[in-house]
Amino acid sequence: MNFHSATPAIDGRDGYLVSKPKAWFAFAMTFALMLFDYIDRQVIVSLFPHLKAAWGLSDMQLGGLVSIISIVVAIGGLPVALLADRFGRVKSIFVMATVWSLATIACMFTRNYSQLFLARAVVGVGETGYGSVGGALIASLFPKRLRATLLGAFLAAASIGSVLGVVLGGVVSARWGWEAAFGVVGVPGLVLAVLYLLVPDYKTVEMAPRVERRPSAMGFIRQTAVALTGSPTVWWTCVGAACQLVVVSTIWAWLPSYFNRYHEATPDKAAMLAAVIVLCGAVGSFFWGVAADAVAARRPRNKLVLMASLTTTTLLIFIAAFSLPMDRNSQFLLIALGGLMMMCTVAPASSVVFNVVHPGVRSTGAAVLSLFQNFFGLAVGPFVGGLVSDAWGLQTALAVMPAFGVIAALCFLRAMRTYEQDLASVADIRMDAASPTALPAAVSA
């Protein structure tokens, strides 16, 4: 573990922490793993009709197969990020990717709901902390002026991966059965996990000026707690981001079933239609990241105003799409517009958190955001949406669940009041690159 003193930067430059080629290689590898993270996570959505027919599952049970990953990620994200901040991000990501890929492959051998539920939980164990640790690495290797844009591109991999997972699941299951879909998407992650050891890391930054003895583990945890609890912006942003992801996860989980039941599309065709909407979300994730950087150039808190405005607009679009009478083509176009809008908070919210937390606990700060996003956001949408669907119908559920966007907007407006003050408190802390990570002997031979 390499510690780097938390002394202020002397020249105030906002540059690359490593060479540009190394930084972009790190981005490409982190993006690729995020892609397979969500391929493995979302492949099951297109398999819902097959599982419902084979095992007679309710919508609540089907939603639980999606929500369990988010619950496990939420519970384990903070301790995993603490370890990554203390012992290194690259090695931590290598372990994570290996675990989730093997667990995804194991899903193809399950023979009942309980076995599949357990295997999906282990997928969540592997994915625990990946988004926060990977995002912290990108945020630290690149200049701050590019932060929301690059995080938008990185997090767009979640949408693209969801698209590929849904499409691959639909196509493979139609030809070789739903079990084969897990095997097809699980193997590439293992290859990327080993290659990730070539990615550069940054030195762990001390929470306080250097003293004679290195701080103990408990001391590090205490310093981390102080650093995280001192920023109101972090907490309001986390709650707002989680509420908007309730909307996103509901749409992602239930659109294939909606097209199957209400538009009478076959499971593979329904998966394709839903994939188009999710792909709109990928475009939106990148676009709104660029927009957030642009509006923040004039005044930083404009980023939060933008998110509040967009979450409210998303609500209105989805209410209209699933409540008003219209033909199928018009409805699809309106849902696609909602898909573009609903990802408006993913990159800007992450950049807000990365900007105001101490660099020494950047992964951990992102893990706090991830905890809220997964436990109170991604886990809520599929499960609660399934409950509402069982009680009042799927179309009603899709019209009602976007109301969480109102809470998101109010939280972002509250965070706006403290953002610039919290931003100034960590503006001058210096960072440096770490030594390269050694490859295993089998790989380097």
Short mmCIF file of C-alpha atoms in Angstrom, two decimals:
data_model
loop_
_atom_site.label_atom_id
_atom_site.label_comp_id
_atom_site.label_asym_id
_atom_site.label_seq_id
_atom_site.Cartn_x
_atom_site.Cartn_y
_atom_site.Cartn_z
CA MET A 1 0.00 0.00 0.00
CA ASN A 2 1.46 3.34 -1.09
CA PHE A 3 0.47 6.43 0.88
CA HIS A 4 0.83 9.88 -0.54
CA SER A 5 0.89 12.97 1.64
CA ALA A 6 -2.24 15.13 1.52
CA THR A 7 -0.36 18.38 0.94
CA PRO A 8 -1.83 21.12 -1.22
CA ALA A 9 -0.92 21.28 -4.89
CA ILE A 10 1.60 24.00 -5.55
CA ASP A 11 0.86 24.87 -9.15
CA GLY A 12 -2.91 24.32 -9.14
CA ARG A 13 -2.82 22.46 -12.46
CA ASP A 14 -5.79 20.35 -13.53
CA GLY A 15 -3.99 17.73 -15.60
CA TYR A 16 -3.63 13.97 -16.15
CA LEU A 17 -2.23 11.97 -13.22
CA VAL A 18 -0.47 9.57 -15.62
CA SER A 19 0.35 9.82 -19.33
CA LYS A 20 -2.63 10.24 -21.66
CA PRO A 21 -2.21 6.78 -23.28
CA LYS A 22 -2.16 5.10 -19.85
CA ALA A 23 -5.15 7.11 -18.65
CA TRP A 24 -7.19 6.23 -21.74
CA PHE A 25 -6.19 2.56 -21.50
CA ALA A 26 -7.45 2.61 -17.91
CA PHE A 27 -10.70 4.17 -19.08
CA ALA A 28 -11.15 1.62 -21.88
CA MET A 29 -10.59 -1.35 -19.57
CA THR A 30 -12.82 0.07 -16.84
CA PHE A 31 -15.54 0.79 -19.42
CA ALA A 32 -15.27 -2.76 -20.81
CA LEU A 33 -15.67 -4.33 -17.38
CA MET A 34 -18.62 -2.07 -16.59
CA LEU A 35 -20.15 -3.29 -19.85
CA PHE A 36 -19.92 -6.93 -18.76
CA ASP A 37 -20.98 -6.04 -15.23
CA TYR A 38 -24.37 -4.99 -16.62
CA ILE A 39 -24.55 -7.64 -19.33
CA ASP A 40 -24.30 -10.23 -16.57
CA ARG A 41 -26.69 -8.29 -14.33
CA GLN A 42 -29.47 -7.63 -16.90
CA VAL A 43 -29.36 -10.75 -19.08
CA ILE A 44 -32.03 -12.28 -16.86
CA VAL A 45 -34.64 -9.62 -17.73
CA SER A 46 -35.23 -11.04 -21.21
CA LEU A 47 -35.53 -14.52 -19.66
CA PHE A 48 -38.53 -13.56 -17.48
CA PRO A 49 -41.15 -15.06 -19.86
CA HIS A 50 -39.20 -18.36 -20.02
CA LEU A 51 -38.75 -18.53 -16.23
CA LYS A 52 -42.39 -17.62 -15.62
CA ALA A 53 -43.51 -20.43 -17.93
CA ALA A 54 -41.00 -23.00 -16.65
CA TRP A 55 -41.33 -22.43 -12.89
CA GLY A 56 -44.66 -20.56 -12.56
CA LEU A 57 -43.07 -17.51 -10.93
CA SER A 58 -44.91 -14.35 -9.90
CA ASP A 59 -43.80 -10.88 -10.98
CA MET A 60 -42.59 -10.25 -7.44
CA GLN A 61 -40.32 -13.32 -7.62
CA LEU A 62 -39.01 -12.31 -11.03
CA GLY A 63 -38.29 -8.80 -9.80
CA GLY A 64 -36.45 -10.30 -6.83
CA LEU A 65 -33.93 -11.91 -9.19
CA VAL A 66 -32.93 -8.41 -10.31
CA SER A 67 -33.25 -6.68 -6.95
CA ILE A 68 -31.09 -9.16 -5.03
CA ILE A 69 -27.99 -8.03 -6.91
CA SER A 70 -28.62 -4.40 -6.02
CA ILE A 71 -29.24 -5.31 -2.37
CA VAL A 72 -25.99 -7.26 -2.10
CA VAL A 73 -24.06 -4.50 -3.90
CA ALA A 74 -25.54 -1.94 -1.50
CA ILE A 75 -24.61 -3.93 1.61
CA GLY A 76 -21.09 -4.81 0.53
CA GLY A 77 -20.14 -1.71 -1.44
CA LEU A 78 -18.88 0.39 1.48
CA PRO A 79 -16.51 -2.17 3.08
CA VAL A 80 -15.17 -3.21 -0.33
CA ALA A 81 -14.48 0.42 -1.27
CA LEU A 82 -12.78 1.01 2.09
CA LEU A 83 -10.46 -1.89 1.35
CA ALA A 84 -9.86 -0.64 -2.20
CA ASP A 85 -9.00 2.86 -0.94
CA ARG A 86 -6.55 1.40 1.57
CA PHE A 87 -4.95 -1.41 -0.43
CA GLY A 88 -5.40 -0.52 -4.12
CA ARG A 89 -8.15 -0.24 -6.68
CA VAL A 90 -6.75 -2.32 -9.55
CA LYS A 91 -6.23 -5.50 -7.52
CA SER A 92 -9.68 -5.11 -5.96
CA ILE A 93 -11.33 -4.83 -9.38
CA PHE A 94 -9.48 -7.93 -10.60
CA VAL A 95 -11.00 -9.96 -7.75
CA MET A 96 -14.48 -8.51 -8.25
CA ALA A 97 -14.64 -9.24 -11.98
CA THR A 98 -13.44 -12.81 -11.48
CA VAL A 99 -16.13 -13.53 -8.89
CA TRP A 100 -19.08 -12.08 -10.80
CA SER A 101 -18.09 -13.81 -14.05
CA LEU A 102 -17.84 -17.23 -12.40
CA ALA A 103 -21.15 -16.70 -10.59
CA THR A 104 -22.89 -15.78 -13.86
CA ILE A 105 -21.65 -18.98 -15.48
CA ALA A 106 -22.94 -20.90 -12.44
CA CYS A 107 -26.48 -19.59 -13.10
CA MET A 108 -26.78 -21.86 -16.13
CA PHE A 109 -26.59 -24.94 -13.90
CA THR A 110 -29.43 -23.97 -11.53
CA ARG A 111 -32.57 -26.10 -11.49
CA ASN A 112 -35.04 -24.15 -9.32
CA TYR A 113 -35.82 -20.63 -8.15
CA SER A 114 -33.89 -20.88 -4.88
CA GLN A 115 -30.70 -22.00 -6.62
CA LEU A 116 -30.96 -19.25 -9.23
CA PHE A 117 -31.68 -16.65 -6.53
CA LEU A 118 -28.56 -17.73 -4.61
CA ALA A 119 -26.40 -17.67 -7.75
CA ARG A 120 -27.65 -14.18 -8.58
CA ALA A 121 -26.75 -13.08 -5.05
CA VAL A 122 -23.16 -14.26 -5.64
CA VAL A 123 -23.11 -12.26 -8.89
CA GLY A 124 -23.93 -9.29 -6.66
CA VAL A 125 -21.06 -10.18 -4.34
CA GLY A 126 -18.66 -9.92 -7.27
CA GLU A 127 -20.14 -6.66 -8.54
CA THR A 128 -20.01 -5.10 -5.07
CA GLY A 129 -18.04 -1.89 -5.20
CA TYR A 130 -17.09 -2.07 -8.87
CA GLY A 131 -18.89 1.05 -10.04
CA SER A 132 -17.60 3.18 -7.16
CA VAL A 133 -14.02 1.91 -7.30
CA GLY A 134 -13.84 2.07 -11.10
CA GLY A 135 -15.39 5.53 -11.12
CA ALA A 136 -12.93 6.76 -8.48
CA LEU A 137 -10.03 5.50 -10.61
CA ILE A 138 -11.27 7.36 -13.70
CA ALA A 139 -12.02 10.52 -11.72
CA SER A 140 -8.49 10.52 -10.32
CA LEU A 141 -6.49 9.76 -13.47
CA PHE A 142 -8.17 12.43 -15.62
CA PRO A 143 -8.48 16.23 -15.25
CA LYS A 144 -11.40 17.49 -13.16
CA ARG A 145 -12.72 19.51 -16.12
CA LEU A 146 -13.49 16.21 -17.91
CA ARG A 147 -14.91 14.42 -14.88
CA ALA A 148 -18.68 14.48 -15.55
CA THR A 149 -18.15 13.80 -19.26
CA LEU A 150 -15.96 10.74 -18.67
CA LEU A 151 -18.11 9.45 -15.85
CA GLY A 152 -21.08 9.85 -18.17
CA ALA A 153 -19.32 7.76 -20.78
CA PHE A 154 -18.23 5.20 -18.16
CA LEU A 155 -21.73 4.91 -16.71
CA ALA A 156 -23.22 4.74 -20.20
CA ALA A 157 -21.58 1.31 -20.28
CA ALA A 158 -24.25 0.27 -17.78
CA SER A 159 -26.98 1.10 -20.28
CA ILE A 160 -25.11 -0.41 -23.22
CA GLY A 161 -24.37 -3.53 -21.17
CA SER A 162 -28.03 -3.76 -20.21
CA VAL A 163 -28.96 -3.54 -23.90
CA LEU A 164 -26.51 -6.27 -24.84
CA GLY A 165 -27.61 -8.41 -21.90
CA VAL A 166 -31.28 -8.13 -22.84
CA VAL A 167 -30.62 -8.72 -26.55
CA LEU A 168 -28.21 -11.61 -26.04
CA GLY A 169 -30.52 -13.20 -23.50
CA GLY A 170 -33.45 -13.01 -25.91
CA VAL A 171 -31.53 -14.32 -28.92
CA VAL A 172 -29.61 -17.10 -27.15
CA SER A 173 -32.61 -18.33 -25.14
CA ALA A 174 -34.75 -18.51 -28.29
CA ARG A 175 -32.21 -20.82 -29.93
CA TRP A 176 -30.49 -22.80 -27.16
CA GLY A 177 -32.60 -22.29 -24.05
CA TRP A 178 -32.44 -19.77 -21.21
CA GLU A 179 -29.65 -21.64 -19.39
CA ALA A 180 -27.21 -21.10 -22.27
CA ALA A 181 -27.60 -17.32 -22.06
CA PHE A 182 -25.71 -17.19 -18.76
CA GLY A 183 -22.76 -19.15 -20.15
CA VAL A 184 -22.43 -16.94 -23.24
CA VAL A 185 -22.20 -13.69 -21.27
CA GLY A 186 -20.10 -14.95 -18.33
CA VAL A 187 -16.85 -16.00 -20.00
CA PRO A 188 -15.53 -12.67 -21.43
CA GLY A 189 -15.40 -11.09 -17.97
CA LEU A 190 -12.77 -13.61 -16.88
CA VAL A 191 -10.44 -12.54 -19.69
CA LEU A 192 -10.91 -8.84 -18.93
CA ALA A 193 -10.29 -9.44 -15.23
CA VAL A 194 -6.74 -10.67 -15.88
CA LEU A 195 -5.99 -7.92 -18.40
CA TYR A 196 -7.13 -5.32 -15.88
CA LEU A 197 -3.95 -5.91 -13.88
CA LEU A 198 -2.16 -3.82 -16.55
CA VAL A 199 -4.18 -0.71 -15.59
CA PRO A 200 -2.34 2.07 -13.67
CA ASP A 201 -3.51 2.96 -10.16
CA TYR A 202 -3.02 6.06 -8.01
CA LYS A 203 -1.35 6.26 -4.62
CA THR A 204 -3.60 6.18 -1.60
CA VAL A 205 -3.77 9.70 -0.19
CA GLU A 206 -3.38 10.17 3.56
CA MET A 207 -6.33 11.69 5.38
CA ALA A 208 -4.02 13.84 7.52
CA PRO A 209 -0.39 15.07 7.36
CA ARG A 210 2.25 12.34 7.77
CA VAL A 211 3.37 11.41 11.27
CA GLU A 212 6.00 8.95 12.43
CA ARG A 213 3.71 5.93 12.45
CA ARG A 214 1.26 4.89 9.76
CA PRO A 215 -2.35 5.24 11.00
CA SER A 216 -4.04 2.04 12.23
CA ALA A 217 -6.97 0.47 10.45
CA MET A 218 -9.38 1.85 13.05
CA GLY A 219 -7.78 5.26 12.71
CA PHE A 220 -8.26 5.14 8.97
CA ILE A 221 -11.92 4.23 9.43
CA ARG A 222 -12.45 7.10 11.88
CA GLN A 223 -10.80 9.56 9.50
CA THR A 224 -12.95 8.22 6.67
CA ALA A 225 -16.14 8.66 8.68
CA VAL A 226 -15.22 12.26 9.49
CA ALA A 227 -14.42 13.02 5.85
CA LEU A 228 -17.72 11.57 4.59
CA THR A 229 -20.09 12.95 7.22
CA GLY A 230 -18.76 16.48 6.87
CA SER A 231 -20.43 17.13 3.51
CA PRO A 232 -24.21 17.71 3.36
CA THR A 233 -23.91 17.79 -0.42
CA VAL A 234 -22.92 14.12 -0.51
CA TRP A 235 -25.96 12.94 1.44
CA TRP A 236 -28.59 14.97 -0.40
CA THR A 237 -27.06 13.96 -3.74
CA CYS A 238 -27.08 10.30 -2.73
CA VAL A 239 -30.77 10.36 -1.81
CA GLY A 240 -31.70 12.21 -5.00
CA ALA A 241 -29.68 9.86 -7.21
CA ALA A 242 -31.28 6.82 -5.53
CA CYS A 243 -34.82 8.11 -6.11
CA GLN A 244 -34.19 8.67 -9.80
CA LEU A 245 -32.73 5.16 -10.14
CA VAL A 246 -36.01 3.75 -8.82
CA VAL A 247 -37.46 5.10 -12.06
CA VAL A 248 -34.61 3.75 -14.19
CA SER A 249 -34.61 0.26 -12.67
CA THR A 250 -38.39 -0.06 -13.01
CA ILE A 251 -38.23 0.75 -16.71
CA TRP A 252 -35.23 -1.50 -17.31
CA ALA A 253 -36.71 -4.49 -15.50
CA TRP A 254 -40.29 -4.42 -16.77
CA LEU A 255 -40.26 -3.05 -20.32
CA PRO A 256 -39.64 -6.45 -21.96
CA SER A 257 -42.59 -7.92 -20.05
CA TYR A 258 -44.70 -4.86 -20.89
CA PHE A 259 -44.10 -5.23 -24.63
CA ASN A 260 -44.74 -8.97 -24.34
CA ARG A 261 -48.07 -8.58 -22.50
CA TYR A 262 -49.52 -5.35 -23.92
CA HIS A 263 -48.05 -5.30 -27.44
CA GLU A 264 -48.18 -9.10 -27.87
CA ALA A 265 -44.51 -9.20 -28.89
CA THR A 266 -42.65 -12.52 -28.64
CA PRO A 267 -40.05 -12.63 -25.81
CA ASP A 268 -37.11 -12.09 -28.18
CA LYS A 269 -38.91 -9.25 -30.03
CA ALA A 270 -39.93 -7.68 -26.71
CA ALA A 271 -36.29 -7.82 -25.61
CA MET A 272 -35.24 -6.02 -28.79
CA LEU A 273 -37.82 -3.25 -28.30
CA ALA A 274 -36.80 -2.76 -24.67
CA ALA A 275 -33.13 -2.73 -25.70
CA VAL A 276 -33.77 0.29 -27.93
CA ILE A 277 -35.12 2.20 -24.93
CA VAL A 278 -32.16 1.22 -22.78
CA LEU A 279 -29.81 2.28 -25.56
CA CYS A 280 -31.49 5.70 -25.50
CA GLY A 281 -30.50 5.76 -21.84
CA ALA A 282 -26.88 5.09 -22.78
CA VAL A 283 -26.92 8.08 -25.11
CA GLY A 284 -28.58 10.15 -22.40
CA SER A 285 -26.01 9.15 -19.79
CA PHE A 286 -23.19 10.51 -21.92
CA PHE A 287 -25.10 13.54 -23.20
CA TRP A 288 -26.22 14.73 -19.77
CA GLY A 289 -22.67 14.28 -18.46
CA VAL A 290 -21.40 16.63 -21.17
CA ALA A 291 -24.27 19.04 -20.47
CA ALA A 292 -23.48 19.02 -16.75
CA ASP A 293 -19.82 19.91 -17.39
CA ALA A 294 -20.94 22.68 -19.73
CA VAL A 295 -23.39 24.36 -17.34
CA ALA A 296 -21.03 23.93 -14.38
CA ALA A 297 -18.30 25.85 -16.21
CA ARG A 298 -20.24 29.05 -15.54
CA ARG A 299 -21.23 28.15 -11.97
CA PRO A 300 -20.70 24.72 -10.34
CA ARG A 301 -24.11 24.48 -8.67
CA ASN A 302 -25.85 24.73 -12.05
CA LYS A 303 -25.13 21.02 -12.36
CA LEU A 304 -27.62 20.29 -9.58
CA VAL A 305 -30.22 22.68 -11.00
CA LEU A 306 -29.98 20.81 -14.31
CA MET A 307 -30.61 17.46 -12.61
CA ALA A 308 -33.64 18.77 -10.71
CA SER A 309 -35.18 20.09 -13.92
CA LEU A 310 -34.57 16.89 -15.87
CA THR A 311 -35.94 14.49 -13.25
CA THR A 312 -39.20 16.46 -13.17
CA THR A 313 -39.43 16.38 -16.97
CA THR A 314 -38.83 12.62 -16.98
CA LEU A 315 -41.78 12.10 -14.64
CA LEU A 316 -44.14 14.01 -16.91
CA ILE A 317 -43.02 12.08 -19.98
CA PHE A 318 -43.57 8.64 -18.44
CA ILE A 319 -46.93 9.59 -16.95
CA ALA A 320 -48.07 10.61 -20.42
CA ALA A 321 -46.57 7.52 -22.08
CA PHE A 322 -48.30 5.00 -19.82
CA SER A 323 -51.54 6.88 -19.01
CA LEU A 324 -52.75 8.72 -22.10
CA PRO A 325 -54.45 6.91 -25.01
CA MET A 326 -52.25 6.80 -28.12
CA ASP A 327 -51.18 4.41 -30.86
CA ARG A 328 -48.30 2.01 -30.31
CA ASN A 329 -45.77 3.90 -32.43
CA SER A 330 -46.44 7.19 -30.63
CA GLN A 331 -46.19 5.48 -27.27
CA PHE A 332 -42.90 3.85 -28.21
CA LEU A 333 -41.42 7.19 -29.28
CA LEU A 334 -42.54 8.82 -26.02
CA ILE A 335 -41.06 5.97 -23.96
CA ALA A 336 -37.81 6.35 -25.94
CA LEU A 337 -37.73 10.07 -25.06
CA GLY A 338 -38.25 9.14 -21.42
CA GLY A 339 -35.41 6.63 -21.73
CA LEU A 340 -33.14 9.39 -22.99
CA MET A 341 -34.13 11.69 -20.11
CA MET A 342 -34.18 9.25 -17.20
CA MET A 343 -30.38 8.78 -17.09
CA CYS A 344 -29.89 12.50 -16.48
CA THR A 345 -28.53 12.11 -12.93
CA VAL A 346 -26.14 9.17 -13.27
CA ALA A 347 -22.98 11.00 -14.37
CA PRO A 348 -23.61 14.44 -12.81
CA ALA A 349 -24.44 12.94 -9.39
CA SER A 350 -21.26 10.86 -9.44
CA SER A 351 -19.14 13.86 -10.39
CA VAL A 352 -20.68 15.92 -7.57
CA VAL A 353 -19.71 13.27 -5.02
CA PHE A 354 -16.21 12.79 -6.45
CA ASN A 355 -15.69 16.55 -6.41
CA VAL A 356 -16.53 17.12 -2.75
CA VAL A 357 -15.08 14.05 -0.96
CA HIS A 358 -11.45 13.85 0.17
CA PRO A 359 -9.30 12.11 -2.51
CA GLY A 360 -8.05 9.67 0.12
CA VAL A 361 -11.54 8.15 0.39
CA ARG A 362 -12.79 8.78 -3.13
CA SER A 363 -13.73 5.13 -3.72
CA THR A 364 -15.44 5.03 -0.34
CA GLY A 365 -17.39 8.21 -1.04
CA ALA A 366 -18.51 6.72 -4.32
CA ALA A 367 -19.48 3.55 -2.43
CA VAL A 368 -21.78 5.60 -0.20
CA LEU A 369 -23.44 6.86 -3.39
CA SER A 370 -23.54 3.30 -4.71
CA LEU A 371 -25.13 2.07 -1.48
CA PHE A 372 -27.96 4.56 -1.85
CA GLN A 373 -28.29 3.94 -5.59
CA ASN A 374 -28.46 0.16 -5.22
CA PHE A 375 -30.33 -0.35 -1.94
CA PHE A 376 -32.78 2.55 -2.21
CA GLY A 377 -32.82 2.82 -6.00
CA LEU A 378 -32.01 -0.17 -8.19
CA ALA A 379 -33.32 -2.71 -5.66
CA VAL A 380 -36.59 -0.84 -5.13
CA GLY A 381 -37.72 -0.43 -8.74
CA PRO A 382 -38.00 -4.07 -9.94
CA PHE A 383 -39.38 -5.43 -6.64
CA VAL A 384 -41.86 -2.68 -5.77
CA GLY A 385 -42.79 -2.37 -9.43
CA GLY A 386 -43.57 -6.11 -9.38
CA LEU A 387 -45.74 -5.70 -6.28
CA VAL A 388 -47.70 -2.85 -7.88
CA SER A 389 -48.02 -4.90 -11.07
CA ASP A 390 -49.39 -7.92 -9.20
CA ALA A 391 -51.98 -5.67 -7.51
CA TRP A 392 -53.05 -3.23 -10.25
CA GLY A 393 -51.36 -4.26 -13.49
CA LEU A 394 -48.01 -3.61 -15.13
CA GLN A 395 -49.10 -0.52 -17.06
CA THR A 396 -50.22 1.15 -13.83
CA ALA A 397 -46.91 0.29 -12.20
CA LEU A 398 -44.96 1.90 -15.03
CA ALA A 399 -47.09 5.04 -14.78
CA VAL A 400 -46.83 5.35 -10.98
CA MET A 401 -43.19 4.50 -10.20
CA PRO A 402 -41.68 7.54 -12.01
CA ALA A 403 -43.17 9.75 -9.26
CA PHE A 404 -39.94 9.11 -7.33
CA GLY A 405 -38.42 11.74 -9.64
CA VAL A 406 -40.15 14.50 -7.65
CA ILE A 407 -38.26 13.50 -4.49
CA ALA A 408 -35.05 13.41 -6.52
CA ALA A 409 -35.58 16.96 -7.75
CA LEU A 410 -36.15 18.29 -4.22
CA CYS A 411 -32.99 16.60 -2.95
CA PHE A 412 -30.84 18.08 -5.72
CA LEU A 413 -32.16 21.57 -5.01
CA ARG A 414 -31.21 21.10 -1.35
CA ALA A 415 -27.72 19.87 -2.26
CA MET A 416 -27.26 22.95 -4.44
CA ARG A 417 -27.16 25.16 -1.33
CA THR A 418 -23.94 23.59 0.05
CA TYR A 419 -22.17 22.30 -3.08
CA GLU A 420 -19.82 25.19 -3.79
CA GLN A 421 -18.74 25.47 -0.14
CA ASP A 422 -17.98 21.74 0.06
CA LEU A 423 -16.18 21.92 -3.28
CA ALA A 424 -13.80 24.61 -2.02
CA SER A 425 -12.84 22.57 1.07
CA VAL A 426 -11.01 19.86 -0.96
CA ALA A 427 -9.83 21.89 -3.94
CA ASP A 428 -6.09 21.95 -3.16
CA ILE A 429 -5.20 18.36 -2.18
CA ARG A 430 -2.35 16.87 -4.24
CA MET A 431 -2.32 13.35 -5.74
CA ASP A 432 0.25 11.15 -7.52
CA ALA A 433 0.36 7.92 -9.55
CA ALA A 434 1.17 4.57 -7.95
CA SER A 435 3.68 1.93 -9.04
CA PRO A 436 2.47 -0.54 -11.70
CA THR A 437 0.62 -3.65 -10.47
CA ALA A 438 2.52 -6.89 -11.02
CA LEU A 439 0.86 -9.50 -13.22
CA PRO A 440 0.51 -13.10 -11.99
CA ALA A 441 3.37 -15.32 -13.11
CA ALA A 442 1.13 -17.34 -15.41
CA VAL A 443 0.13 -14.20 -17.27
CA SER A 444 3.54 -12.55 -17.48
CA ALA A 445 5.29 -15.71 -18.66
#
